[in-house]
């Protein structure tokens, strides 16, 4: 059983995410869960990095990973909105 541990890292907006918040965000936004993320790491590395074996550090890295995915989704949404507006403007100027 995973115990509730408050591992916080600030995101780009100055907000803090803890481990539980990251897990909830992962579930609602179809991001990898903690166990799935660890499995992905095990497939990626032939020798696991030292931080993988430190549960607290591993959780911090998971929180950072989820924050990165969330920020990237925000960037993609802004890019897509800009492209849509550009294309709509092109259609009006014909």
Coordinates of N, CA and C in Angstrom, one line a residue:
X1 N 0.8 -1.2 0.0 CA 0.0 0.0 0.0 C 0.9 1.2 0.0
X2 N 0.5 2.2 -0.8 CA 1.3 3.4 -0.9 C 0.8 4.4 0.2
X3 N 1.7 4.8 1.0 CA 1.3 5.7 2.1 C 1.3 7.1 1.5
X4 N 0.4 7.9 2.1 CA 0.3 9.3 1.6 C 1.5 10.1 2.1
X5 N 2.3 10.5 1.2 CA 3.5 11.3 1.5 C 3.4 12.6 0.8
X6 N 3.7 13.7 1.4 CA 3.7 15.0 0.8 C 5.0 15.3 0.2
X7 N 5.2 15.0 -1.0 CA 6.4 15.4 -1.8 C 6.0 16.5 -2.7
X8 N 6.4 17.7 -2.4 CA 6.0 18.8 -3.3 C 7.1 19.4 -4.1
X9 N 6.8 19.7 -5.3 CA 7.8 20.4 -6.1 C 7.0 21.5 -6.8
X10 N 7.5 22.7 -6.9 CA 6.8 23.8 -7.5 C 6.7 23.6 -9.0
X11 N 5.5 23.9 -9.6 CA 5.4 23.9 -11.0 C 5.7 25.3 -11.6
X12 N 5.6 25.4 -12.9 CA 6.0 26.7 -13.5 C 5.1 27.9 -13.1
X13 N 3.9 27.6 -12.5 CA 3.1 28.7 -12.1 C 3.2 29.0 -10.6
X14 N 4.2 28.4 -10.0 CA 4.4 28.7 -8.6 C 3.5 27.8 -7.7
X15 N 2.6 27.0 -8.3 CA 1.8 26.1 -7.5 C 2.7 24.9 -7.1
X16 N 2.2 24.2 -6.0 CA 2.9 23.0 -5.6 C 2.0 21.8 -5.8
X17 N 2.6 20.7 -6.3 CA 1.9 19.4 -6.5 C 2.5 18.5 -5.5
X18 N 1.7 17.7 -4.8 CA 2.3 16.6 -4.0 C 2.0 15.3 -4.7
X19 N 2.5 14.3 -4.1 CA 2.4 13.0 -4.8 C 1.0 12.5 -5.0
X20 N 0.1 12.8 -4.0 CA -1.3 12.4 -4.2 C -2.0 13.2 -5.3
X21 N -1.7 14.5 -5.4 CA -2.2 15.3 -6.4 C -1.7 14.9 -7.8
X22 N -0.5 14.5 -7.9 CA 0.1 14.0 -9.2 C -0.6 12.7 -9.6
X23 N -0.9 11.8 -8.6 CA -1.6 10.6 -8.9 C -3.0 10.8 -9.4
X24 N -3.7 11.8 -8.7 CA -5.1 12.1 -9.1 C -5.1 12.7 -10.5
X25 N -4.1 13.6 -10.8 CA -4.0 14.3 -12.1 C -3.7 13.2 -13.2
X26 N -2.9 12.3 -12.8 CA -2.6 11.2 -13.8 C -3.8 10.4 -14.1
X27 N -4.6 10.1 -13.1 CA -5.8 9.3 -13.4 C -6.9 10.1 -14.2
X28 N -7.0 11.4 -14.0 CA -8.0 12.2 -14.7 C -7.6 12.6 -16.1
X29 N -6.3 12.7 -16.3 CA -5.8 13.2 -17.6 C -5.2 12.1 -18.4
X30 N -5.3 10.9 -18.1 CA -4.8 9.7 -18.8 C -3.3 9.7 -18.9
X31 N -2.6 10.2 -17.9 CA -1.2 10.1 -17.7 C -0.8 8.8 -17.1
X32 N 0.4 8.4 -17.2 CA 0.8 7.1 -16.6 C 0.7 7.2 -15.0
X33 N 0.2 6.1 -14.4 CA 0.1 6.0 -13.0 C 1.5 5.8 -12.5
X34 N 1.7 5.8 -11.2 CA 3.0 5.7 -10.6 C 3.6 4.3 -10.9
X35 N 2.9 3.2 -10.7 CA 3.4 1.9 -11.0 C 3.7 1.8 -12.5
X36 N 2.9 2.3 -13.4 CA 3.1 2.2 -14.8 C 4.4 3.0 -15.2
X37 N 4.5 4.2 -14.6 CA 5.7 5.0 -14.8 C 7.0 4.3 -14.4
X38 N 6.9 3.6 -13.2 CA 8.1 2.9 -12.8 C 8.4 1.7 -13.7
X39 N 7.4 1.1 -14.2 CA 7.6 0.0 -15.2 C 8.2 0.5 -16.5
X40 N 7.8 1.7 -16.9 CA 8.4 2.3 -18.1 C 9.9 2.6 -17.8
X41 N 10.2 3.0 -16.6 CA 11.6 3.3 -16.3 C 12.4 2.0 -16.4
X42 N 11.8 0.9 -15.9 CA 12.5 -0.4 -15.9 C 12.8 -0.9 -17.3
X43 N 11.9 -0.5 -18.2 CA 12.1 -0.9 -19.6 C 13.2 0.0 -20.3
X44 N 13.2 1.2 -19.8 CA 14.1 2.2 -20.4 C 15.6 2.0 -20.0
X45 N 15.8 1.7 -18.8 CA 17.2 1.6 -18.2 C 17.6 0.1 -18.1
X46 N 18.8 -0.2 -18.5 CA 19.4 -1.5 -18.2 C 19.9 -1.6 -16.8
X47 N 20.4 -0.5 -16.3 CA 20.8 -0.3 -14.9 C 20.1 0.8 -14.3
X48 N 19.3 0.6 -13.3 CA 18.5 1.6 -12.7 C 19.3 2.7 -12.0
X49 N 18.9 4.0 -12.2 CA 19.6 5.0 -11.5 C 19.4 4.9 -10.0
X50 N 20.4 5.4 -9.3 CA 20.3 5.3 -7.8 C 19.0 5.9 -7.2
X51 N 18.5 7.0 -7.8 CA 17.3 7.7 -7.3 C 16.1 6.7 -7.4
X52 N 16.1 5.8 -8.3 CA 15.0 4.9 -8.5 C 14.8 4.1 -7.2
X53 N 15.8 3.8 -6.5 CA 15.7 2.9 -5.3 C 15.4 3.7 -4.0
X54 N 15.4 5.1 -4.1 CA 15.0 5.9 -3.0 C 13.6 6.3 -3.2
X55 N 12.7 5.8 -2.4 CA 11.2 6.0 -2.7 C 10.8 7.5 -2.7
X56 N 11.4 8.2 -1.8 CA 11.0 9.7 -1.7 C 11.5 10.4 -3.0
X57 N 12.7 10.1 -3.4 CA 13.3 10.8 -4.6 C 12.5 10.3 -5.9
X58 N 12.2 9.0 -5.9 CA 11.5 8.5 -7.0 C 10.1 9.1 -7.1
X59 N 9.4 9.3 -6.0 CA 8.1 10.0 -6.0 C 8.3 11.5 -6.5
X60 N 9.3 12.1 -6.0 CA 9.6 13.5 -6.5 C 9.7 13.6 -8.0
X61 N 10.5 12.6 -8.5 CA 10.7 12.6 -10.0 C 9.4 12.3 -10.7
X62 N 8.5 11.5 -10.1 CA 7.2 11.2 -10.7 C 6.4 12.5 -10.7
X63 N 6.4 13.2 -9.6 CA 5.6 14.4 -9.6 C 6.1 15.4 -10.6
X64 N 7.4 15.5 -10.8 CA 8.0 16.4 -11.8 C 7.6 15.9 -13.2
X65 N 7.6 14.6 -13.4 CA 7.2 14.1 -14.7 C 5.7 14.4 -15.0
X66 N 4.8 14.3 -14.1 CA 3.4 14.6 -14.3 C 3.3 16.1 -14.5
X67 N 4.0 16.9 -13.8 CA 4.0 18.4 -14.0 C 4.4 18.7 -15.4
X68 N 5.5 18.1 -15.9 CA 6.0 18.3 -17.2 C 4.9 18.0 -18.3
X69 N 4.3 16.8 -18.1 CA 3.2 16.4 -19.0 C 2.1 17.5 -19.0
X70 N 1.7 17.9 -17.8 CA 0.6 18.9 -17.7 C 1.0 20.2 -18.4
X71 N 2.2 20.7 -18.1 CA 2.7 21.9 -18.8 C 2.7 21.8 -20.3
X72 N 3.2 20.6 -20.8 CA 3.2 20.4 -22.2 C 1.8 20.4 -22.8
X73 N 0.9 19.9 -22.1 CA -0.5 19.9 -22.6 C -1.0 21.3 -22.7
X74 N -0.7 22.2 -21.7 CA -1.1 23.6 -21.7 C -0.4 24.3 -22.9
X75 N 0.8 24.0 -23.2 CA 1.5 24.6 -24.3 C 0.9 24.2 -25.6
X76 N 0.6 22.9 -25.7 CA -0.1 22.4 -26.9 C -1.4 23.1 -27.1
X77 N -2.2 23.2 -26.1 CA -3.5 23.9 -26.2 C -3.4 25.3 -26.7
X78 N -2.4 26.1 -26.1 CA -2.2 27.4 -26.6 C -1.8 27.5 -28.1
X79 N -0.9 26.6 -28.5 CA -0.5 26.5 -29.9 C -1.7 26.2 -30.8
X80 N -2.4 25.2 -30.4 CA -3.6 24.8 -31.2 C -4.6 25.9 -31.3
X81 N -4.8 26.7 -30.2 CA -5.7 27.8 -30.2 C -5.2 28.9 -31.2
X82 N -3.9 29.1 -31.1 CA -3.3 30.1 -32.0 C -3.4 29.7 -33.5
X83 N -3.2 28.4 -33.8 CA -3.3 27.9 -35.2 C -4.8 28.0 -35.6
X84 N -5.7 27.7 -34.8 CA -7.1 27.8 -35.1 C -7.5 29.2 -35.4
X85 N -7.1 30.1 -34.6 CA -7.4 31.6 -34.8 C -6.8 32.0 -36.1
X86 N -5.5 31.6 -36.4 CA -4.9 32.0 -37.6 C -5.6 31.5 -38.8
X87 N -6.0 30.3 -38.8 CA -6.8 29.7 -39.9 C -8.2 30.4 -40.1
X88 N -8.8 30.7 -39.0 CA -10.1 31.4 -39.1 C -9.9 32.8 -39.7
X89 N -8.8 33.5 -39.3 CA -8.5 34.8 -39.8 C -8.2 34.7 -41.3
X90 N -7.5 33.7 -41.7 CA -7.2 33.5 -43.2 C -8.5 33.4 -43.9
X91 N -9.5 32.6 -43.4 CA -10.8 32.4 -44.1 C -11.6 33.7 -44.2
X92 N -11.5 34.6 -43.2 CA -12.2 35.8 -43.2 C -11.6 36.8 -44.2
X93 N -10.3 36.7 -44.5 CA -9.7 37.7 -45.4 C -9.7 37.3 -46.8
X94 N -10.4 36.2 -47.2 CA -10.5 35.8 -48.6 C -11.4 36.6 -49.3

